[in-house]
Structures are given as C-alpha cells and as structure tokens.
Tab-separated table of C-alpha atoms in Angstrom:
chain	number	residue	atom	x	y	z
D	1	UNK	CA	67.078	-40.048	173.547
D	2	UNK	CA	64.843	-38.132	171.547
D	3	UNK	CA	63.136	-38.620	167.869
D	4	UNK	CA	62.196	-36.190	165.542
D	5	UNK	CA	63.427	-33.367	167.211
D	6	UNK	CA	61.753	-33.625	170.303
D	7	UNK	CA	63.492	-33.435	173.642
D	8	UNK	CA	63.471	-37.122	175.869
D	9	UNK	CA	62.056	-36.444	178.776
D	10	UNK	CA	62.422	-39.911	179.774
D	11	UNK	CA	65.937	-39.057	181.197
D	12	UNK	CA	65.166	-35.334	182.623
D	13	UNK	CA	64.194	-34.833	186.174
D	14	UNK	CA	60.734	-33.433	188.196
D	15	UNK	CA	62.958	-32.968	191.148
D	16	UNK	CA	62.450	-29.318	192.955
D	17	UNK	CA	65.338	-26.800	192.598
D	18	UNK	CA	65.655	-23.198	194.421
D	19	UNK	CA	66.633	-20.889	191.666
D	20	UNK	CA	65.462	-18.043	191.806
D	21	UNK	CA	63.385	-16.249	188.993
D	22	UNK	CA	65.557	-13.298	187.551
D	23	UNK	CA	62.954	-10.380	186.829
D	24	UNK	CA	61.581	-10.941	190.168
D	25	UNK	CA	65.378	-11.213	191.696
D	26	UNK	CA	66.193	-7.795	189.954
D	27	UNK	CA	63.083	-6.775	191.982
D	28	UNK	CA	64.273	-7.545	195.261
D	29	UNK	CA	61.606	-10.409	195.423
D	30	UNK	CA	62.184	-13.861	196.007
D	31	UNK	CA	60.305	-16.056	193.878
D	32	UNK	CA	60.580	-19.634	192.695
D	33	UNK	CA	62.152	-20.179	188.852
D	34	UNK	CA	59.406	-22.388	187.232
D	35	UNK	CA	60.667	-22.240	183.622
D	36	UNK	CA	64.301	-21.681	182.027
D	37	UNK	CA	64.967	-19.719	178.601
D	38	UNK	CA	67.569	-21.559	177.220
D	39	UNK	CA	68.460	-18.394	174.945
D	40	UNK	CA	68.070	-15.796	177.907
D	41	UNK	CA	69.707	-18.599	179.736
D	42	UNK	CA	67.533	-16.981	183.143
D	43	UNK	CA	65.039	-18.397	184.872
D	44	UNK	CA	61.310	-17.297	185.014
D	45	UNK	CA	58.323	-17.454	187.425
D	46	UNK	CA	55.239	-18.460	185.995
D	47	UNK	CA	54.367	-14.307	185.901
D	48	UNK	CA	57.308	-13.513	184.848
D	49	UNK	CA	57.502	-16.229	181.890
D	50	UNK	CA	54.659	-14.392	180.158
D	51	UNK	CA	56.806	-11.036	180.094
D	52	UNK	CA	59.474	-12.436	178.603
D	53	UNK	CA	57.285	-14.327	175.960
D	54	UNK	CA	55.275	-10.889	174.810
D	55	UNK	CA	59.058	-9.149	173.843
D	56	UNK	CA	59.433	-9.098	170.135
D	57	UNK	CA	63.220	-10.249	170.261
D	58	UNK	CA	62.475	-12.992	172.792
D	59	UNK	CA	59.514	-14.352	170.366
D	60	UNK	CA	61.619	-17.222	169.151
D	61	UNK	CA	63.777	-18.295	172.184
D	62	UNK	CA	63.500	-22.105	173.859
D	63	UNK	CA	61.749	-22.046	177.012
D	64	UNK	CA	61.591	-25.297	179.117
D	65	UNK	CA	59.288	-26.383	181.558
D	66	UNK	CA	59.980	-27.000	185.315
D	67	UNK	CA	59.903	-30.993	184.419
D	68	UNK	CA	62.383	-30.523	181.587
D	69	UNK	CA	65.213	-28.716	183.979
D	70	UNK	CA	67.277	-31.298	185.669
D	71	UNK	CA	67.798	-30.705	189.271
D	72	UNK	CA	70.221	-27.548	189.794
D	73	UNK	CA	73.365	-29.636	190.971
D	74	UNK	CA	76.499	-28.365	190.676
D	75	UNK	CA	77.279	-29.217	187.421
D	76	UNK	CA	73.722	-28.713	185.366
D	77	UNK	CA	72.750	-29.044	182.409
D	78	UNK	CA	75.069	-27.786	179.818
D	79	UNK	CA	74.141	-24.202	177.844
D	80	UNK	CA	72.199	-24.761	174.834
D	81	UNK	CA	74.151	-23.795	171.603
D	82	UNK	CA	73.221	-20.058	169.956
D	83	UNK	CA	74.069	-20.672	166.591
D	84	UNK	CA	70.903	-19.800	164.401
D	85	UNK	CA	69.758	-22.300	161.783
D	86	UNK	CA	70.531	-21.301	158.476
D	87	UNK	CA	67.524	-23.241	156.998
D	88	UNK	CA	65.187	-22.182	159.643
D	89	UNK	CA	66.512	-18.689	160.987
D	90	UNK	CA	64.168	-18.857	164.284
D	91	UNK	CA	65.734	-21.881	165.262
D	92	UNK	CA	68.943	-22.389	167.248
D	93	UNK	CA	71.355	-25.632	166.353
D	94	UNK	CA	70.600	-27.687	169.250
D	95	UNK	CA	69.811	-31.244	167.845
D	96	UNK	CA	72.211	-33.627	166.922
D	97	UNK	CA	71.676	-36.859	164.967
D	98	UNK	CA	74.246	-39.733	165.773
D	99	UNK	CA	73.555	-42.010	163.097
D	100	UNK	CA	74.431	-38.795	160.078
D	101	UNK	CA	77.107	-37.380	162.846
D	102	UNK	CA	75.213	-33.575	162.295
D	103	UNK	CA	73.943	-30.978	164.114
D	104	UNK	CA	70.605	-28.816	163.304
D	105	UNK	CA	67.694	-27.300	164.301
D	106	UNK	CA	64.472	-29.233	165.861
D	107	UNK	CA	62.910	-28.507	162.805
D	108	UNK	CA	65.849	-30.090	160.946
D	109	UNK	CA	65.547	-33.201	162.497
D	110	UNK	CA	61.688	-33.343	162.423
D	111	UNK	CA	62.381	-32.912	158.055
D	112	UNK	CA	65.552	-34.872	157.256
D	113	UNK	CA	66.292	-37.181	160.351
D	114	UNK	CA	62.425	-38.160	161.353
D	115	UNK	CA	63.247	-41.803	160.798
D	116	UNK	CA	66.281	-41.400	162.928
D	117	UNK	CA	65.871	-42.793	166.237
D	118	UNK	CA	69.653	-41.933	167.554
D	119	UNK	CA	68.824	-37.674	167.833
D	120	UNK	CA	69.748	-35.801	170.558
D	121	UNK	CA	69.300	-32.418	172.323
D	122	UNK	CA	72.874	-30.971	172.408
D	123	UNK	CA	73.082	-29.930	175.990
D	124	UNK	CA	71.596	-34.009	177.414
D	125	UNK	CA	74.239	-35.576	174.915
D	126	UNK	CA	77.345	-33.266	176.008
D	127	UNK	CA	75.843	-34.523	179.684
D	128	UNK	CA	75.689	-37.940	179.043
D	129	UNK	CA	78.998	-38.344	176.772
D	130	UNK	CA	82.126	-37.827	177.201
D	131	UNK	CA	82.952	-35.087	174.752
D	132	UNK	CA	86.896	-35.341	174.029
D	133	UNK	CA	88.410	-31.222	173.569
D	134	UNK	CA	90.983	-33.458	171.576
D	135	UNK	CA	88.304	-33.445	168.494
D	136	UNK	CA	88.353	-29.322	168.633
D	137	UNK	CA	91.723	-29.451	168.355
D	138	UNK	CA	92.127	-32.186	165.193
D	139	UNK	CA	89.841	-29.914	163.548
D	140	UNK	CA	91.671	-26.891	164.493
D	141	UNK	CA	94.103	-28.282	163.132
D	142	UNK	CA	93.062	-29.153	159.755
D	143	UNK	CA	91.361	-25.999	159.498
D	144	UNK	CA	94.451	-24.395	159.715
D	145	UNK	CA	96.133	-26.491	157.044
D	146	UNK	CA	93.440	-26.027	155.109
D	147	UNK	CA	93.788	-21.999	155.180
D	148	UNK	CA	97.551	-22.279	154.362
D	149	UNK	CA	96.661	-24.775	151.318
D	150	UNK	CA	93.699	-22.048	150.259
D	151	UNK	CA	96.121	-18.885	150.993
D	152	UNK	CA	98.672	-20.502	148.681
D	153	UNK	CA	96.095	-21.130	145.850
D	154	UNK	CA	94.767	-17.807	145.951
D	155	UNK	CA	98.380	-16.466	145.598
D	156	UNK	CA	98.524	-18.859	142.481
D	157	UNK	CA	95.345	-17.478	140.789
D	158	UNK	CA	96.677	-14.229	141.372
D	159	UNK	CA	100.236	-14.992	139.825
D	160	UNK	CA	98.341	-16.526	136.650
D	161	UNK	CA	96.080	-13.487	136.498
D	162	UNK	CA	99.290	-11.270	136.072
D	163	UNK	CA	101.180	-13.419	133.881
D	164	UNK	CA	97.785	-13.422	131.461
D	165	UNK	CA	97.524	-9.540	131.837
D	166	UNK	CA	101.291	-9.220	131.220
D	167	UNK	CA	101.045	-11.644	128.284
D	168	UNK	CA	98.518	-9.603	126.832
D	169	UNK	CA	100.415	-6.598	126.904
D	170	UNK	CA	103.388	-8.417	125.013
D	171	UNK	CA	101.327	-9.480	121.966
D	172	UNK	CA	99.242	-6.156	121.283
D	173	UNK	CA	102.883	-4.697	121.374
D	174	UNK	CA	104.087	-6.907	118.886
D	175	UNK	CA	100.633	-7.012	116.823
D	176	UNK	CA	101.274	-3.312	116.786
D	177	UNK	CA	104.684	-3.695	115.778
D	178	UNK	CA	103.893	-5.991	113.287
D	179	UNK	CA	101.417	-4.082	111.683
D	180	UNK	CA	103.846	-1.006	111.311
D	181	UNK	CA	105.786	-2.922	108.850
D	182	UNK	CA	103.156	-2.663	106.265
D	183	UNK	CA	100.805	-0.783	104.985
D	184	UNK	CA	97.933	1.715	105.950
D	185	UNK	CA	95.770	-0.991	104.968
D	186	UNK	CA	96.197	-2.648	108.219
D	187	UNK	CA	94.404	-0.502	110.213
D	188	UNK	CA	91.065	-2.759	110.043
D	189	UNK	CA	93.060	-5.752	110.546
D	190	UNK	CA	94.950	-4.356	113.501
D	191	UNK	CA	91.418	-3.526	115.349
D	192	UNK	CA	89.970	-7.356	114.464
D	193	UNK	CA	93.250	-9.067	115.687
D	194	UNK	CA	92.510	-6.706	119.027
D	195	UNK	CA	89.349	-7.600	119.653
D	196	UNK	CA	90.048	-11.109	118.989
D	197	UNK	CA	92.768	-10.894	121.455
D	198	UNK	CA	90.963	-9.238	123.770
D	199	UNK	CA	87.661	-11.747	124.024
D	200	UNK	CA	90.196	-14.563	124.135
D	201	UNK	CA	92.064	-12.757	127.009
D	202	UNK	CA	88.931	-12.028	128.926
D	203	UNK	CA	87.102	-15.541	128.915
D	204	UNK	CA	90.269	-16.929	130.600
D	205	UNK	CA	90.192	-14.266	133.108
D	206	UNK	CA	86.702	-14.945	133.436
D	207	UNK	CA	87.083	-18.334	134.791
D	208	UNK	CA	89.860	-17.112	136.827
D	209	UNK	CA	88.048	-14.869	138.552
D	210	UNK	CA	85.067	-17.834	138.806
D	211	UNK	CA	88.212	-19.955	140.292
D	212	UNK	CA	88.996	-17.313	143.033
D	213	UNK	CA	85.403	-16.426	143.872
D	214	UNK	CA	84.957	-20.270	144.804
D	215	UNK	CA	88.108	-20.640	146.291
D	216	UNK	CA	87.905	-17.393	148.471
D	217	UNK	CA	84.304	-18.914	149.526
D	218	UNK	CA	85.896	-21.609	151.062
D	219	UNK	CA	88.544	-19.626	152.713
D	220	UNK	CA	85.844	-17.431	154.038
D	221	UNK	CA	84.214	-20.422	155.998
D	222	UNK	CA	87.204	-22.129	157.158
D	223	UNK	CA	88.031	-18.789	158.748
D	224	UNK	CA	84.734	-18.294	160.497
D	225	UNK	CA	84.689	-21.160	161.558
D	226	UNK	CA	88.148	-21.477	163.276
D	227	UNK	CA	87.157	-18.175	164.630
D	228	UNK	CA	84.316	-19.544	166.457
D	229	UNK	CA	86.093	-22.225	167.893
D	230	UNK	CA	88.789	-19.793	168.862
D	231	UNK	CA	86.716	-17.595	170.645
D	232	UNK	CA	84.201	-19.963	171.881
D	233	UNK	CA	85.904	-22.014	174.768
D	234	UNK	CA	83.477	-22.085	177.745
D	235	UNK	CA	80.044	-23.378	176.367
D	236	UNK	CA	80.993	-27.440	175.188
D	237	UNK	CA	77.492	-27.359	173.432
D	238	UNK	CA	78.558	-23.941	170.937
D	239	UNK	CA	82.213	-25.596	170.641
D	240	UNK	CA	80.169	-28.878	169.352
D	241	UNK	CA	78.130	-27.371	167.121
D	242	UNK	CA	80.835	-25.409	165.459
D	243	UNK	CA	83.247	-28.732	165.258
D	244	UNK	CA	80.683	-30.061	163.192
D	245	UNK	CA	80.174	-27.003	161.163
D	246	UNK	CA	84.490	-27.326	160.708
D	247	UNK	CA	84.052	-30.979	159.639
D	248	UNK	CA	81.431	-29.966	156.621
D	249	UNK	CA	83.047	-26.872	155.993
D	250	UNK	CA	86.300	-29.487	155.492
D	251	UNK	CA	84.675	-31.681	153.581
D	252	UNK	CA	83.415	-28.961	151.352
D	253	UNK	CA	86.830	-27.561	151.214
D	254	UNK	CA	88.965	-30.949	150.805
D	255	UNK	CA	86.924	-31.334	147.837
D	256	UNK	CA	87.007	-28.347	146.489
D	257	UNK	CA	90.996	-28.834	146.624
D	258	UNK	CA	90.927	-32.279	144.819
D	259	UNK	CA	88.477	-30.642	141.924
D	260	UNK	CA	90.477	-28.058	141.550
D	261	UNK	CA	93.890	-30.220	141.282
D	262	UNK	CA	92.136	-32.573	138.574
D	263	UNK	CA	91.342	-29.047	136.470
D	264	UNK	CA	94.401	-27.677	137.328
D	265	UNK	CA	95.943	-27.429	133.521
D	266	UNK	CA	96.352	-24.021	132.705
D	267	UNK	CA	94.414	-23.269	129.554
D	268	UNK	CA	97.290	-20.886	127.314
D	269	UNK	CA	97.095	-19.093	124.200
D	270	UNK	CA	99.524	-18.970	121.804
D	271	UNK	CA	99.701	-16.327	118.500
D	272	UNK	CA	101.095	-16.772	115.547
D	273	UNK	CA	101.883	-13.875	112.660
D	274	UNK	CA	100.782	-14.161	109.394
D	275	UNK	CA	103.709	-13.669	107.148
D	276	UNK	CA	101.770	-13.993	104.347
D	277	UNK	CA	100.038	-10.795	104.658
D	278	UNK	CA	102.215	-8.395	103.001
D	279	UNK	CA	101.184	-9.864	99.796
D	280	UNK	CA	97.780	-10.823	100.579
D	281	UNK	CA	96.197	-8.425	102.198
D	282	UNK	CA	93.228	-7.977	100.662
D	283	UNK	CA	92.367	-11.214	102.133
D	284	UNK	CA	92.925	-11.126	105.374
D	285	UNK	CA	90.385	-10.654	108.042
D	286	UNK	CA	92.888	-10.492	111.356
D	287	UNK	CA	96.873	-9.939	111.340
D	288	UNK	CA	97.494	-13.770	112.724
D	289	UNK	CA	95.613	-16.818	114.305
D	290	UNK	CA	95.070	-17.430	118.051
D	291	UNK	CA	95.353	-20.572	119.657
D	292	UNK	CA	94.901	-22.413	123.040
D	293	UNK	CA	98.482	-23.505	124.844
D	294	UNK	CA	97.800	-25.848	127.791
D	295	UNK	CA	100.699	-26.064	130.400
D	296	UNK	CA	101.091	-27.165	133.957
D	297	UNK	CA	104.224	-24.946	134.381
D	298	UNK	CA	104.957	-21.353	135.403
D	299	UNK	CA	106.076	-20.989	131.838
D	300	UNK	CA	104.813	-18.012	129.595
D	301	UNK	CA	101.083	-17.980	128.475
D	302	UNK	CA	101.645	-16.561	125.225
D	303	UNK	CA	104.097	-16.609	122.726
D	304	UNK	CA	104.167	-14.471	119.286
C-alpha cells in the first residue's frame, strides 16, 4: 500500500535479478540492470542510468531503483500506464486511490487523496488484484450506447436547426408579401419587422449551436476513450486507467443526457400580422408582433 503518492516498498523485493542493462546490451556488453525506466520500460546500469537521465525527452520519465523492481519472474511486474496527467503534464497516471475509485498522477494523490490511506501504484495493484476484463467490457459497452444516444441527439439539433432556418424563410416571405399589399410607406416597417425577426431567429440558433458544442464535447470523449480501450489490449495497467477515464467520461455524459432531457422544450416563435396597419400606419413601428411558441413536438416553429 502506499500514501500520498508514494510507492510501498513494504511489499517490493531486494532480491537479485539478471537483466541485462539495454545501452550496454546494444553494445555487445554484458552488464547488470540496476535501475528500470518505467516509461523507456529498459533497464539501466548505474552508467548507463545517468545517460538516459541527461536526454531532454527522458527528463520526466519514472525510474526505479534496484530495491523497487520485484524479482524478474516470469510474470513481473505489470507495465506502468503512459497516459500523461492532464493536471500535471510531466506526470504519467499511475496512482490509484481505492477509497474515491480514481486514477491520477503521484502528484494527484499527494494534493487531493493525502489523507487517503487505500492509494496504490497501478502496476502493484493490477499484481495483487484480480482485475476482471469483464469491467472493460461493461464499459465498452455503455460507451457505445452512449455514442448511439449522443449520435441521435446531434441528428436532433441538426433537424431543429433546419426547421428554424426553414421557418425563417417562410415568414420573411410572407412579411414581404404582406407588406406588398400596402403602401410605399412600409418600407421602414418591412426593415424593423426583419431585423426583429432576424435577432429573434439568431438567439435561438445561438443556444443551439451552445447545445451541440456541449453535446459534440461529450461525444468527442466517449470516442477517445473507447478508442483507447480498443486499441489498448496488452498493458492491464493502460486498459485500467482508461476504464476509469470511461466511467467519468460516463458520468459526465449520463448527466449531460438527463440535463439536457429536463431542458428539452423547444423554445418556438410564433408571428402574428397586424391587420390594423393599413389604416394606421403612421403608427406602427414593425409590420406584426413576435412571440415565443414552446413545443415538445416535431411540429412547425413558426406560424404567420
């Protein structure tokens, strides 16, 4: 067990082990592995160890000591996750803290989970438990539902977009038509009713377009993600780390999905001619009076 981001040494082994370092391998020397890079995922002489460290690109990578390797059986200690941190970029996602059920950085745990005392390097806890592949495949599953639900919404926000635009196009025609039927003096009226039309038209597009933009968010993880797990199959540490990036990104989208249903009136407008203005021109400011139509139905969004 370890607390506060640290790794528990209490159950890693001293014993000796015969790997061989890989810079000096490449060399045609044999010399002793004393240290492991958990990023490089080689193993390092003490000479060698001090290369690696002075490479720009290596600068942030885990490198354990000879007492912190478990004895090279057969089996080993699992690869250390590669997914970067996206609070602390130098940091990979190798902690996990049992009591929250999340992953994160050492640096992660040291902030949010210090009073924690069930945290866990990755790699010792997929050792140590029994890691079912049954739980990548739940939340395969439900990613995939949750794609479907997010494809069909999108298509929905698109279809409302299109009725609105079309809509729009129906009432300027019959504003214009309108207008025709009297007077010259209706130019100025005509262009106020437009604009009017037009702001109205454009706030509700607005907050479709807001709608989308969060909903296309969502679908943006859940695809990621699901393409992690879908390419990532041999390391059980990555394939842990990205189930529990799939659960939050669920969450997340689950409740984006119920907000969305609670707010999922559409908000209509509906116009209404002035037949009064033939005779009263000179005191009108627009040709008719806009208001708000809220439906639930694929119905029209305006009517004239």
């Amino acid at each position: 067990m370890a607390e506060g981001g640290q790794i528990d040494t209490d159950i890693l082994s001293d014993e000796a082990f015969d790997v061989l370092c890989s810079m000096c391998k490449n060399q045609g020397k044999n010399t002793e592995g004393e240290q492991y890079c958990v990023d490089c995922k080689d193993y390092f002489c003490v000479s060698c160890v001090k290369v690696h460290s002075k490479v720009p690109l290596c600068a942030g990578h885990k490198v354990l000591d000879k007492s912190q390797i478990k004895s090279r059986t057969s089996k080993g200690l699992p690869r250390a996750p590669t997914e970067r941190c996206d609070r602390h970029s130098h940091k990979h996602i190798d902690m996990y803290c049992q009591k929250h059920d999340t992953v994160g950085c050492s640096t992660c745990m040291a902030v949010d989970h210090r009073l924690c005392k069930d945290t866990f390097y990755i790699p010792e806890f997929i050792q140590n438990n029994t890691y079912q592949v049954v739980a990548t495949r739940e939340i395969q599953t439900k990613l995939k539902a949750l794609d479907t639900i997010l494809a069909e919404k999108a298509d929905r926000f698109k279809q409302d977009k299109q009725r609105l635009l079309k809509r729009k196009a129906e009432i300027l025609a019959d504003i214009r038509k309108f207008r025709q039927e009297i007077n010259d003096h209706l130019d100025k009226l005509e262009k106020s009713s437009i604009n009017e039309i037009e702001d109205k038209v454009k706030s509700l597009e607005d907050k479709i377009k807001d709608s989308l933009k969060q909903l296309q968010a969502n679908k943006s993880r859940i695809t990621s993600i699901n393409d992690k797990l879908t390419s990532t199959n041999t390391n059980q540490s990555e394939v842990f780390v990205y189930v529990k990036m799939a659960e939050d990104a669920a969450t997340v989208a689950y409740k984006y999905i119920d907000d969305s249903e609670l707010q999922c009136t559409t908000e209509d407008i509906e116009y209404q001619p002035d037949i009064t203005i033939p005779t009263q021109l000179e005191e009108k400011k627009t040709l008719g009076t806009l208001a708000k139509k809220h439906t639930k139905t694929s119905v029209s969004l305006f009517q004239i």
